[in-house]
Short mmCIF file of C-alpha atoms in Angstrom, two decimals:
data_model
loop_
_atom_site.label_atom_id
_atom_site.label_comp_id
_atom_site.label_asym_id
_atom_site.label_seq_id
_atom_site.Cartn_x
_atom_site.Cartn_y
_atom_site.Cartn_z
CA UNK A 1 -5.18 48.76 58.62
CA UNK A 2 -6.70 48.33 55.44
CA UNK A 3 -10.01 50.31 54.96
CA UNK A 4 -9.79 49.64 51.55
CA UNK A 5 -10.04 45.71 51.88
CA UNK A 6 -12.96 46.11 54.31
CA UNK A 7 -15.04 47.77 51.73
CA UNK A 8 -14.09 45.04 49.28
CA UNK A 9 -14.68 42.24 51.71
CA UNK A 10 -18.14 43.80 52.51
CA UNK A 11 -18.77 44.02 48.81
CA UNK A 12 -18.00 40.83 48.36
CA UNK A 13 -20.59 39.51 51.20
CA UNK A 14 -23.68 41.69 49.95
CA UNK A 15 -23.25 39.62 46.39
CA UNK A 16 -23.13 36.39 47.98
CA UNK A 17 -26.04 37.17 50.15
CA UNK A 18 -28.05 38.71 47.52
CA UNK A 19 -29.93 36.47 44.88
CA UNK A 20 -27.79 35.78 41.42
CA UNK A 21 -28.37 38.01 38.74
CA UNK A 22 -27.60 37.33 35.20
CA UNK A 23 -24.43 38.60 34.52
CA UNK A 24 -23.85 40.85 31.58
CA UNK A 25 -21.90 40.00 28.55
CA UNK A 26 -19.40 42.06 29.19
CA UNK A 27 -17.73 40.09 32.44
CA UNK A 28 -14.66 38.78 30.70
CA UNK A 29 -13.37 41.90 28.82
CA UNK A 30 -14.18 43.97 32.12
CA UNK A 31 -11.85 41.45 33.92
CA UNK A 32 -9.65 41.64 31.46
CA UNK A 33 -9.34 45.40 31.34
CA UNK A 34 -8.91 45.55 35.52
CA UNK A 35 -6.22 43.10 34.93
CA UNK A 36 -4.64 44.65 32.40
CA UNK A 37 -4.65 48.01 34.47
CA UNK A 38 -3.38 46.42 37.70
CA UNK A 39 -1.52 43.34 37.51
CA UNK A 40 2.24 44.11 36.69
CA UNK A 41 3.07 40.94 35.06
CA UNK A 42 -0.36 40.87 32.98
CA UNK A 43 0.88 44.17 31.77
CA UNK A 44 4.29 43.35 30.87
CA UNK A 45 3.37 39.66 29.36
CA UNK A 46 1.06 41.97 27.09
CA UNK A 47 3.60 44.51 26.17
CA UNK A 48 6.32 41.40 25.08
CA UNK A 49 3.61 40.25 22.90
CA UNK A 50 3.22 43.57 21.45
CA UNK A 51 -0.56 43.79 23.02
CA UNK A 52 -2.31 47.15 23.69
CA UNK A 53 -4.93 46.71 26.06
CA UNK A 54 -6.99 49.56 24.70
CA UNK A 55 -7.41 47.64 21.16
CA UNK A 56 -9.26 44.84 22.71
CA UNK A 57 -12.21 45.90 22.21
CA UNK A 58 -14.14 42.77 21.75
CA UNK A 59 -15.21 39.28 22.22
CA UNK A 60 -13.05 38.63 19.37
CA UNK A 61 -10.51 40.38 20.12
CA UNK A 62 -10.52 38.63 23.25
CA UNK A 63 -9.91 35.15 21.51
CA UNK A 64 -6.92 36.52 20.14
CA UNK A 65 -5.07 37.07 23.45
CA UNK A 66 -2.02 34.86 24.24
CA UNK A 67 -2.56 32.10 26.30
CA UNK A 68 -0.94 32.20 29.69
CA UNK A 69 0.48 29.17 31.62
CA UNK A 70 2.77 28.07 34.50
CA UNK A 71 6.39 28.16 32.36
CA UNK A 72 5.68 31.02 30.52
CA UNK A 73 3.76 33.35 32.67
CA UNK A 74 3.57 32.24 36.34
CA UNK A 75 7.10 30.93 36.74
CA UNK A 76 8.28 33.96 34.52
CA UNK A 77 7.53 36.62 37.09
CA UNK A 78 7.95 36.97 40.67
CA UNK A 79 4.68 36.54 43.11
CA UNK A 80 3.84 39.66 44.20
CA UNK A 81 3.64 40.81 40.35
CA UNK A 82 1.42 38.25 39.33
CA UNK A 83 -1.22 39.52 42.13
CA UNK A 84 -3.35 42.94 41.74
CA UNK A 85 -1.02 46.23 42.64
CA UNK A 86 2.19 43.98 42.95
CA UNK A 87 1.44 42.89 45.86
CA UNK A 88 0.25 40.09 48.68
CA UNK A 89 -1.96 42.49 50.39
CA UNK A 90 -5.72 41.60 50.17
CA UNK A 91 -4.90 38.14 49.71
CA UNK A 92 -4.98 36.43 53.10
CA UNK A 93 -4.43 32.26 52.14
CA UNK A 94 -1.77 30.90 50.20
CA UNK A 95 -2.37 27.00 48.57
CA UNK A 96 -0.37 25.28 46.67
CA UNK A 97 -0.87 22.76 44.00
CA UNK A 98 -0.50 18.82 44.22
CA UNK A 99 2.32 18.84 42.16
CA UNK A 100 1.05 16.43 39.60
CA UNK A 101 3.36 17.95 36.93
CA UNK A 102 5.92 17.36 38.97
CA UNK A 103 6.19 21.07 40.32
CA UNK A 104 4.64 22.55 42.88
CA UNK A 105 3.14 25.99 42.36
CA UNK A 106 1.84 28.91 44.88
CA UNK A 107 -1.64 30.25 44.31
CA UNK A 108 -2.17 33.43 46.99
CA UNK A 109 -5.92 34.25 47.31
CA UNK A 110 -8.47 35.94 49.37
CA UNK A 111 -11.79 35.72 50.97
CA UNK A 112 -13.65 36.98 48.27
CA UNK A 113 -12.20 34.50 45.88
CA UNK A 114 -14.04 31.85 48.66
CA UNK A 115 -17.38 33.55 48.48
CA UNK A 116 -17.22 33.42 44.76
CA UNK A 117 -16.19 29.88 44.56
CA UNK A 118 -19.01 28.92 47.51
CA UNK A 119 -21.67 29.29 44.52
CA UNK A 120 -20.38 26.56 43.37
CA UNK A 121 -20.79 24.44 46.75
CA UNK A 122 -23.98 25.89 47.07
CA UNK A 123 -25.23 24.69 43.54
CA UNK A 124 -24.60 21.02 44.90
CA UNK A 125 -25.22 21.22 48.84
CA UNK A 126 -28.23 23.39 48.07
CA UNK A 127 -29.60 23.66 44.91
CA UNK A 128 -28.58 19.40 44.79
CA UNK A 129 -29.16 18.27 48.23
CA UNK A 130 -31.40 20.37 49.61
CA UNK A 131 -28.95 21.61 52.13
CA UNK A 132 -30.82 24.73 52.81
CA UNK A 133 -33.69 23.22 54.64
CA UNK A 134 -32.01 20.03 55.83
CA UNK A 135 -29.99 19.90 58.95
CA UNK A 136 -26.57 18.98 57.12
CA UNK A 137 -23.30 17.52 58.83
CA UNK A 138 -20.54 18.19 55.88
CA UNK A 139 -17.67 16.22 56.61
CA UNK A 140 -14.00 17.32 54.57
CA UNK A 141 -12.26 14.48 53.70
CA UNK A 142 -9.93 16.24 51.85
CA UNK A 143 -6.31 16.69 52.68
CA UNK A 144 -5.77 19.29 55.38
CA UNK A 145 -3.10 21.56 54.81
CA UNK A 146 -1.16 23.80 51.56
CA UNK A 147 -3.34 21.74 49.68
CA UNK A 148 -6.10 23.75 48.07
CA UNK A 149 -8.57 20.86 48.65
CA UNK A 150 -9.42 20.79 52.38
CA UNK A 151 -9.21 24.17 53.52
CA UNK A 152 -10.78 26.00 50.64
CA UNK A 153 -13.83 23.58 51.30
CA UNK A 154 -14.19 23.87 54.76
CA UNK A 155 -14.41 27.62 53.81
CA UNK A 156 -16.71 27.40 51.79
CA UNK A 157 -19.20 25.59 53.01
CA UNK A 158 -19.04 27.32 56.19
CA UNK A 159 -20.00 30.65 54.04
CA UNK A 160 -22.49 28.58 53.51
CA UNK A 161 -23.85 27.97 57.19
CA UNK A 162 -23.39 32.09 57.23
CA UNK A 163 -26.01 32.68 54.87
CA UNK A 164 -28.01 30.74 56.62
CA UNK A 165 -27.89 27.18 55.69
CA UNK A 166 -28.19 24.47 58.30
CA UNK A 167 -25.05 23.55 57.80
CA UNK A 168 -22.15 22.21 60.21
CA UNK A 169 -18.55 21.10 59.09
CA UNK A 170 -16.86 19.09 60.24
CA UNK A 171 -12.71 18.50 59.13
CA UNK A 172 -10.81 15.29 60.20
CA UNK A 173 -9.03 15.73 56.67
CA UNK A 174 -7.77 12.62 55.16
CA UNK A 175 -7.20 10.21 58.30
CA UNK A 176 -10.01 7.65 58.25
CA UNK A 177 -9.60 6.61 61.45
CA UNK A 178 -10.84 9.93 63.24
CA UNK A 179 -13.73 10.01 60.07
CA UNK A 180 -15.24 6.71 61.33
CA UNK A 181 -14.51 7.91 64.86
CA UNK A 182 -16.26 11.43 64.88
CA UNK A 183 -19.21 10.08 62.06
CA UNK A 184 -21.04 7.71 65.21
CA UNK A 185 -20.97 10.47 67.37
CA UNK A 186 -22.09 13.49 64.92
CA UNK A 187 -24.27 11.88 62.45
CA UNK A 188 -27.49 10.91 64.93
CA UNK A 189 -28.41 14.23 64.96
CA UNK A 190 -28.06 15.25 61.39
CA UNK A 191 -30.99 14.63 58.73
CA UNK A 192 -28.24 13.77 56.21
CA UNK A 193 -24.29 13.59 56.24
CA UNK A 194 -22.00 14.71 52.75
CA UNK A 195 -18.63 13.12 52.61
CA UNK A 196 -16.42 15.81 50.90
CA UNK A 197 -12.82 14.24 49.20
CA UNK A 198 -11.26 12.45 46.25
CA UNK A 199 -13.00 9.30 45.39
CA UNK A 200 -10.55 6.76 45.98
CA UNK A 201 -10.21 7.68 49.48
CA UNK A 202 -13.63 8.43 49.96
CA UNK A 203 -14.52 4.61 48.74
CA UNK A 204 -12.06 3.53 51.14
CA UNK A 205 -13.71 5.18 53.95
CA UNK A 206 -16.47 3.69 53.17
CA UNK A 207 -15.57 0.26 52.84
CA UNK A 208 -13.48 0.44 56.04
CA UNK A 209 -17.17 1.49 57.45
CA UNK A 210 -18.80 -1.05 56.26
CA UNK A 211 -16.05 -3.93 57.71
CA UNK A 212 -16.52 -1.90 61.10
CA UNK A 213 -20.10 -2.28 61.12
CA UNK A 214 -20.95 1.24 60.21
CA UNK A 215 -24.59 1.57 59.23
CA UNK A 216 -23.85 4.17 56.33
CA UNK A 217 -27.77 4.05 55.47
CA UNK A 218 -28.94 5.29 58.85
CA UNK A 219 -26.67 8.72 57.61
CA UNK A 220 -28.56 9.54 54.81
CA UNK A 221 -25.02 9.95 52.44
CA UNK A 222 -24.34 12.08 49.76
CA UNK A 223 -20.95 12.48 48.10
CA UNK A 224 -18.65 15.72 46.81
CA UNK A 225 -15.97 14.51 45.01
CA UNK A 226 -13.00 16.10 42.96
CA UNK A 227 -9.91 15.11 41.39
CA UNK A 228 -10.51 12.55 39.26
CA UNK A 229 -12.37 10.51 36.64
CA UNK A 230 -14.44 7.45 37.66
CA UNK A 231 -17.07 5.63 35.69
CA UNK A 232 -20.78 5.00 36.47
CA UNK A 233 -20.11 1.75 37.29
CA UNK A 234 -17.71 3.11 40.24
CA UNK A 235 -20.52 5.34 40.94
CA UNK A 236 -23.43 2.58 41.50
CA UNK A 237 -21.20 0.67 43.22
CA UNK A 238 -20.01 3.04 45.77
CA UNK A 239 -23.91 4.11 46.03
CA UNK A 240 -24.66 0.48 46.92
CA UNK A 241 -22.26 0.21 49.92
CA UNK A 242 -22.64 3.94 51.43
CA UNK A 243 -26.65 3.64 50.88
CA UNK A 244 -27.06 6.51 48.95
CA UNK A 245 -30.40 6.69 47.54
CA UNK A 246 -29.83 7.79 44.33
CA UNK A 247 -26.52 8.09 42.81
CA UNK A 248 -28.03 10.61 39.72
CA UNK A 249 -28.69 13.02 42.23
CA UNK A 250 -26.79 12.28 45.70
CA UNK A 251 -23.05 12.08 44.19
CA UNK A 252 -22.01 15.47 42.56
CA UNK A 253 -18.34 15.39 41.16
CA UNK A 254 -16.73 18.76 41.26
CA UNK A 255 -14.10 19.92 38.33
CA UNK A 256 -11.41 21.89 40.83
CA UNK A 257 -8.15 22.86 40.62
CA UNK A 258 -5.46 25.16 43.10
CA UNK A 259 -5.26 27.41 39.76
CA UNK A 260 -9.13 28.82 40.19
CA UNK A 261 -11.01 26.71 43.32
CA UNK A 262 -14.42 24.94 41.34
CA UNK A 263 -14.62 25.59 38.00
CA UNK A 264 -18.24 23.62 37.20
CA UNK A 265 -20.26 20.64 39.25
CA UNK A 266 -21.87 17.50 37.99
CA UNK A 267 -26.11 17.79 38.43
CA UNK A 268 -28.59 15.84 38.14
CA UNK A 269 -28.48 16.77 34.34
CA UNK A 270 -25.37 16.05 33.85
CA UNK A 271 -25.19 12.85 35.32
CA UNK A 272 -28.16 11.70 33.55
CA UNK A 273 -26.18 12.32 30.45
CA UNK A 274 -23.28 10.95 31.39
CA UNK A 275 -24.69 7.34 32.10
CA UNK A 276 -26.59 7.68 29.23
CA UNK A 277 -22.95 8.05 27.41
CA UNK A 278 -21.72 5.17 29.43
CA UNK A 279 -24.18 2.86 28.13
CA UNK A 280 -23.76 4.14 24.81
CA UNK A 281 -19.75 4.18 23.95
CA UNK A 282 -20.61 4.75 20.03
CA UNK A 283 -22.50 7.78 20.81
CA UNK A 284 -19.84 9.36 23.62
CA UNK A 285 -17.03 8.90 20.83
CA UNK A 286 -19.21 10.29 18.67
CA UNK A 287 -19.67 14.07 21.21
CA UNK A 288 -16.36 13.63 22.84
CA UNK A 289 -14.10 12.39 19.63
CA UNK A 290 -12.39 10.06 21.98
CA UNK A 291 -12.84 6.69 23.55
CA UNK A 292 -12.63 7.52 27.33
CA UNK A 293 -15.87 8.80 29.33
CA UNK A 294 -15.26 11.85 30.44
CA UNK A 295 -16.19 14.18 33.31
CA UNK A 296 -19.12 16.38 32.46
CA UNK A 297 -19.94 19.46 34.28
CA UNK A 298 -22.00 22.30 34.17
CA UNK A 299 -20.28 25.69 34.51
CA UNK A 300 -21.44 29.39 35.23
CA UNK A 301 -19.45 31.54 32.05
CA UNK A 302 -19.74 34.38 34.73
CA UNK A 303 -17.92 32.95 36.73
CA UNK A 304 -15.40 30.72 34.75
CA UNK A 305 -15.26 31.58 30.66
CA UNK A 306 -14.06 28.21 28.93
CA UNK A 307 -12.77 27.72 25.40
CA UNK A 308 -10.60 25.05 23.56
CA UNK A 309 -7.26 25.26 22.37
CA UNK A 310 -6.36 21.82 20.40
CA UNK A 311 -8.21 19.91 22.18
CA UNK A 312 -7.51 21.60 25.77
CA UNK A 313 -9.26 23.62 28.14
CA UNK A 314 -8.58 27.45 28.40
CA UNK A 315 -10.46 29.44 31.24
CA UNK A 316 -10.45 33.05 32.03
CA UNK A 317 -11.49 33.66 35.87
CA UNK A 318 -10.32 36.40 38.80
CA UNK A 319 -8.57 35.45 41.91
CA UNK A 320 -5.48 36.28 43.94
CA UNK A 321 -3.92 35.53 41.01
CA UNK A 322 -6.19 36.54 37.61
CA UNK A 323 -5.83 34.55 34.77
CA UNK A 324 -6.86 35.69 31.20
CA UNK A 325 -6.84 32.64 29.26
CA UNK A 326 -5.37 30.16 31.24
CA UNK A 327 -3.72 27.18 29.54
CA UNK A 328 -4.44 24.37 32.41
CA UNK A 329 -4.19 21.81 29.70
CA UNK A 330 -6.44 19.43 30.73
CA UNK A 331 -7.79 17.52 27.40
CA UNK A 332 -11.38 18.44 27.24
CA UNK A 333 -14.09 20.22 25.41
CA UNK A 334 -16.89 22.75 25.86
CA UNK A 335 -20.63 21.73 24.73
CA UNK A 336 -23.51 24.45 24.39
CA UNK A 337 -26.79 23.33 26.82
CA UNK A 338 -29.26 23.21 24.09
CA UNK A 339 -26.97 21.45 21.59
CA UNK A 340 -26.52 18.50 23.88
CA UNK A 341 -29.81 18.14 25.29
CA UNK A 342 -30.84 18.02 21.42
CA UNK A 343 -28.55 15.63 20.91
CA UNK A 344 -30.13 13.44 23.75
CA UNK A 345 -33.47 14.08 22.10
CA UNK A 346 -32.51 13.26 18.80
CA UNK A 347 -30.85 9.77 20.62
CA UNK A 348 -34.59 9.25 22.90
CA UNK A 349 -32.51 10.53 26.26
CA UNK A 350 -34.35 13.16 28.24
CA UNK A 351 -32.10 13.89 30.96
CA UNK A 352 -33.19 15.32 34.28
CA UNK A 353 -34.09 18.72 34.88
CA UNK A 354 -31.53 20.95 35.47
CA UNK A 355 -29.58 24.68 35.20
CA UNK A 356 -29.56 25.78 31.54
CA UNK A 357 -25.73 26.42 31.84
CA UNK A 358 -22.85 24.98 29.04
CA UNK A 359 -21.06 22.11 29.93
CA UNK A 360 -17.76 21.68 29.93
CA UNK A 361 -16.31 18.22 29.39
CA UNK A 362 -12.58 16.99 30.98
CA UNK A 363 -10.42 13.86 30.63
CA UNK A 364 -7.73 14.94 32.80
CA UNK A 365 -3.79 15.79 31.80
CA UNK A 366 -2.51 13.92 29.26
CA UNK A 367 0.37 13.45 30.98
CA UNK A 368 -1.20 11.04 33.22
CA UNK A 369 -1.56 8.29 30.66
CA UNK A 370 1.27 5.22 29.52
CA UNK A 371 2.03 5.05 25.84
CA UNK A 372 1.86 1.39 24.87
CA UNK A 373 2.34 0.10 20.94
CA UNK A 374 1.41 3.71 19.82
CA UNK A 375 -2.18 3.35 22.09
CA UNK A 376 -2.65 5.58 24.93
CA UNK A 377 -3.73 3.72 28.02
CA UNK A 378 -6.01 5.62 29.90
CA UNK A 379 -6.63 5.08 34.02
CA UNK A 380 -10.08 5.49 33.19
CA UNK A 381 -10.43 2.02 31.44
CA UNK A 382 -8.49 0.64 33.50
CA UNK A 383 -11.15 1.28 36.56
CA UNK A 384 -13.38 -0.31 34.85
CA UNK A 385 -12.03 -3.72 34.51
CA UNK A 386 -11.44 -3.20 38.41
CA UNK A 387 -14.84 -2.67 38.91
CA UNK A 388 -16.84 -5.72 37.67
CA UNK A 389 -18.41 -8.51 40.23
CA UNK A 390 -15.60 -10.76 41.77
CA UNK A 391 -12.94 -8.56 41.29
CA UNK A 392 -14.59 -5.16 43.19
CA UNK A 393 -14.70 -6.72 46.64
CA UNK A 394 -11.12 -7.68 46.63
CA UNK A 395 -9.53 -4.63 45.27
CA UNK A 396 -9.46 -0.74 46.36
CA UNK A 397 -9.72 0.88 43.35
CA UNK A 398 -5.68 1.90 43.36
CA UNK A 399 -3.58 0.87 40.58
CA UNK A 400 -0.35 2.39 38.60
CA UNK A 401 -0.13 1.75 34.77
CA UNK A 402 3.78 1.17 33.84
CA UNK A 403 5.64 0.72 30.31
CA UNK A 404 8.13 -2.06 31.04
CA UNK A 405 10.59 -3.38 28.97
CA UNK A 406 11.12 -7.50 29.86
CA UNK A 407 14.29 -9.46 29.44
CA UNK A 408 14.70 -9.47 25.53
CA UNK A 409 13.28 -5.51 25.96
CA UNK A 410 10.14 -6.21 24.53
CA UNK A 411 7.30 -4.04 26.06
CA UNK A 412 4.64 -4.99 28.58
CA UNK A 413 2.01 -3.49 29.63
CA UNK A 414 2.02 -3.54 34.00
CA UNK A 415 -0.46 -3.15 36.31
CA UNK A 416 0.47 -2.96 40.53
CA UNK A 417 -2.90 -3.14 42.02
CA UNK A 418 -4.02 -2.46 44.83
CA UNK A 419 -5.56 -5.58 47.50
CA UNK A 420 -8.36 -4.50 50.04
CA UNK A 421 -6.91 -5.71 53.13
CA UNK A 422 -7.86 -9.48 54.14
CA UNK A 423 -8.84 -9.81 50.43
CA UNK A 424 -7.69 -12.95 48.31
CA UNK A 425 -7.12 -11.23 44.78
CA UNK A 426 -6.97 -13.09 41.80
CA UNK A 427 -4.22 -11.46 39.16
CA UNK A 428 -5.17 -13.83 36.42
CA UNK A 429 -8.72 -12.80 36.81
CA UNK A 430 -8.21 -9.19 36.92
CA UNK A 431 -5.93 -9.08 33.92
CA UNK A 432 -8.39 -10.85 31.89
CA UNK A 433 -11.34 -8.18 33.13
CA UNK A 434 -8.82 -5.38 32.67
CA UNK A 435 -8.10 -6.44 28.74
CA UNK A 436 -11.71 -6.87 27.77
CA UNK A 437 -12.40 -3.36 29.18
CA UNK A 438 -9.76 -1.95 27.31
CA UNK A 439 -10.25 -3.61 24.14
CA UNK A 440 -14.05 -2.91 24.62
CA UNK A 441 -13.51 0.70 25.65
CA UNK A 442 -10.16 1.71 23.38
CA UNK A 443 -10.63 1.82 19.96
CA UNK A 444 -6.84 2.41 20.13
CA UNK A 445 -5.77 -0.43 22.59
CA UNK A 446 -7.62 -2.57 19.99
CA UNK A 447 -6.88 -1.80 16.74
CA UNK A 448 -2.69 -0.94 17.97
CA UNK A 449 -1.60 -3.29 20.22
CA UNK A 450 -1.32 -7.22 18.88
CA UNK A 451 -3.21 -9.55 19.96
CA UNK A 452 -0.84 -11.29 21.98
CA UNK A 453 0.54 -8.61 23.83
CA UNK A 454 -2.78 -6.79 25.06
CA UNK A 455 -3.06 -9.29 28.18
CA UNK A 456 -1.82 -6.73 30.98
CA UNK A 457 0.77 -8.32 33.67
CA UNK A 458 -1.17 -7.69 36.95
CA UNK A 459 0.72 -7.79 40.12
CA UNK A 460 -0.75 -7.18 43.37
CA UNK A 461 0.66 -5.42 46.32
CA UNK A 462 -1.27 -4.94 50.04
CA UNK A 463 -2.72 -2.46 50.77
CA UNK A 464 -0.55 0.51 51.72
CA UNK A 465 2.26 -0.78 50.07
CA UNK A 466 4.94 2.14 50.54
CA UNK A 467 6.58 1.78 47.03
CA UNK A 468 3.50 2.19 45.06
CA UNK A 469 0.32 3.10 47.70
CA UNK A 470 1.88 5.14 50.07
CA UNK A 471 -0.44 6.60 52.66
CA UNK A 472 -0.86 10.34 53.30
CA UNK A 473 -0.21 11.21 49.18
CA UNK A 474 -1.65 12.06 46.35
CA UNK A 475 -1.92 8.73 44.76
CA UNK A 476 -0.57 8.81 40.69
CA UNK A 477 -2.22 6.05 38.19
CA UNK A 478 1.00 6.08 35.82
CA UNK A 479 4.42 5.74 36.00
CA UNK A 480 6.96 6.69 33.17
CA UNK A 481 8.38 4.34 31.51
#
């Protein structure tokens, strides 16, 4: 029995119980220190780089650390070293990541690390949706199982419900059918009903609702969602068929990841901010020096610290596992609260009130884009050519981008898409839409790829075809060529 990790664990439940306090300054070079003193592989990774912990003595010194990542730090060195006193005891879950990069990777972690990350959830559900004085039915459409997604949520918003929040969950995971069975029976007594999972699949839900007759307005709907990019004109339209009353304040995105749980939220602020990007693509290349809209979050630096190496995201956060200066490498950028709310100003925006936390900004991996005539090709713009009137109602939203080479190997640019079931789809159509969103959207796609070549092939597949929509996995927009 460990006495120890009672203590800890009670700790760890006065804080989230007890109203937020400012944090002081020094929260990252106190993490770092504890790390330093008792993480073995911290240690060691610092002593190969010739690091003395004692000589970091400040911010700046801080910002001189080596980044860690998967390859070089937590593939280097066996588990148990990577966790505090080399060793799994105190951490009580184990999740592993999607495998997006093509390799899966083991994040141990405890119940503190869940009370930590529930501030996050509670910024939305509460501080977003009122979930403190509404009776709430949370439903977790996320994946159930080593996936960090669905349990780690269901946690967390049942911390919630401890500290008192209205709050029931609910977990049929990522099978729609028991969603839409269990919804008609819960939902009636429930003043409003969040759908927790990753868009595509949440859209999907919904639309399946809708053909079954499933009043989604009666529920009162808000949205979590995590995982990936979509554009404001996915968010209206999903907003339109789930009757969500406003999608500025009823759909929060969350930026997650197995590495660290939530690192920041979407809120009202920052979705004001983002449409206002969306509707003006000179002035988002002009914040976010590229031509994809991004995600844009707010984040707590006491909780997550962000920075930017070339372009990519850095964070420094405890856990099971700590990480000083993680390397997650997803392309991205941090932007200080008053900068970009002047910038607004300066551009007659005034966004919605909100938390006067920095935002971090986040395109995704750039792995998961197709190299075509030099241009990048980005899922994002993609989506958008999916989403415009006579092509959204006979689509799902799924799609892989491909690199082909034809007969005489010339390139082509190929897009599978997805049909809704019982939907007549017309490729033609759809590759037309898709070009004019990427020449519109992609200063690259325009300016690289000729003329004749920037028509996308489009060929659609049914819905759940196994070779490139299989059900029950993590659906990938690109293929390599």
């Amino acid at each position: 029995m460990d006495l120890g990790r009672q203590t800890r664990v009670r700790q760890a439940f006065d804080t989230f119980f007890a109203p937020p306090e400012p944090a002081a300054g020094s929260h990252v070079l106190e993490l770092f220190r504890r790390t330093a003193e008792t993480v073995p592989a911290y240690r060691d990774f610092l002593r190969t780089h010739g690091i003395a912990p004692e000589d970091v003595a400040t911010i700046d010194d801080f910002r001189k650390l080596p980044l860690v990542d998967k390859a070089g730090y937590h593939r280097k060195y066996p588990l148990p070293e990577l966790c505090r006193g080399g060793s799994f005891d105190g951490n009580d879950m184990i999740a592993v990541s999607s495998g997006s990069s093509g390799h899966p990777t083991i994040w141990p972690r405890a119940l503190e690390d869940e009370l930590h990350v529930a501030g996050r959830f509670e910024q939305v559900l509460v501080d977003g949706f009122h979930a403190d004085r509404k009776r709430t039915l949370a439903v977790v459409c996320f994946p159930l199982g080593t996936w960090v997604g669905g349990l780690f949520t269901t946690a967390c918003v049942r911390h919630l419900a401890a500290k008192g929040c209205p709050i029931t969950v609910v977990a049929p995971g990522n099978n729609k059918a028991e969603i839409l069975r269990v919804l008609p029976e819960l939902a009636p007594h429930f003043e409003q009903v969040v759908l927790l999972g990753y868009p595509p699949f949440v859209k999907d839900v919904v639309d399946t609702g809708l053909a079954e007759g499933v009043d989604w307005p009666a529920y009162a709907i808000k949205l979590v969602l995590a995982g990936e990019v979509f554009s404001e004109q996915w968010r209206d339209l999903v907003a339109q068929r789930a009757g969500v009353a406003d999608p500025v304040t009823d759909i929060a995105s969350l930026y997650g990841t197995a590495d660290a749980g939530v690192l920041g939220t979407e809120t009202p602020v920052s979705v004001g901010i983002r449409r206002f990007f969306a509707d003006h693509p000179d002035l988002a290349r002009e914040v976010f020096g590229d031509a994809r809209l991004p995600t844009l979050v707010q984040y707590d630096p006491a909780s997550r610290f962000f920075e930017v190496h070339d372009g990519t995201l850095v964070f420094t956060a405890d856990g099971g596992i700590p990480l000083i200066r993680y390397h997650i490498a997803d392309d991205g950028g941090v932007l200080p609260h008053a900068e970009l709310l002047d910038y607004c100003a300066r551009h007659g925006f005034t966004p919605p009130p909100g938390p006067a936390l920095p935002f971090v900004y986040v395109f995704g991996r750039s792995l998961f884009t197709v190299s075509f005539f030099g241009a990048n090709v980005y899922p994002e713009n993609v989506t958008v050519g999916l989403e415009q009137p006579g092509i959204s109602d006979t689509v799902t939203g799924k799609f892989v981008i491909e690199s082909v080479e034809d007969a005489d190997r010339d390139r082509r640019l190929r897009i599978t898409v997805e049909t809704a079931p019982g939907a007549s789809s017309d490729a033609g159509r759809i590759a037309e839409s898709v070009r004019a969103q990427l020449v519109r959207l992609n200063s690259e796609f325009a300016h690289y790829v000729p003329a004749e070549r920037q028509l996308p092939d489009v060929v659609l597949r049914p819905a759940g075809d196994p070779e490139y929509f299989p059900a029950g996995v993590k659906h990938r927009y690109t293929r390599p060529s």
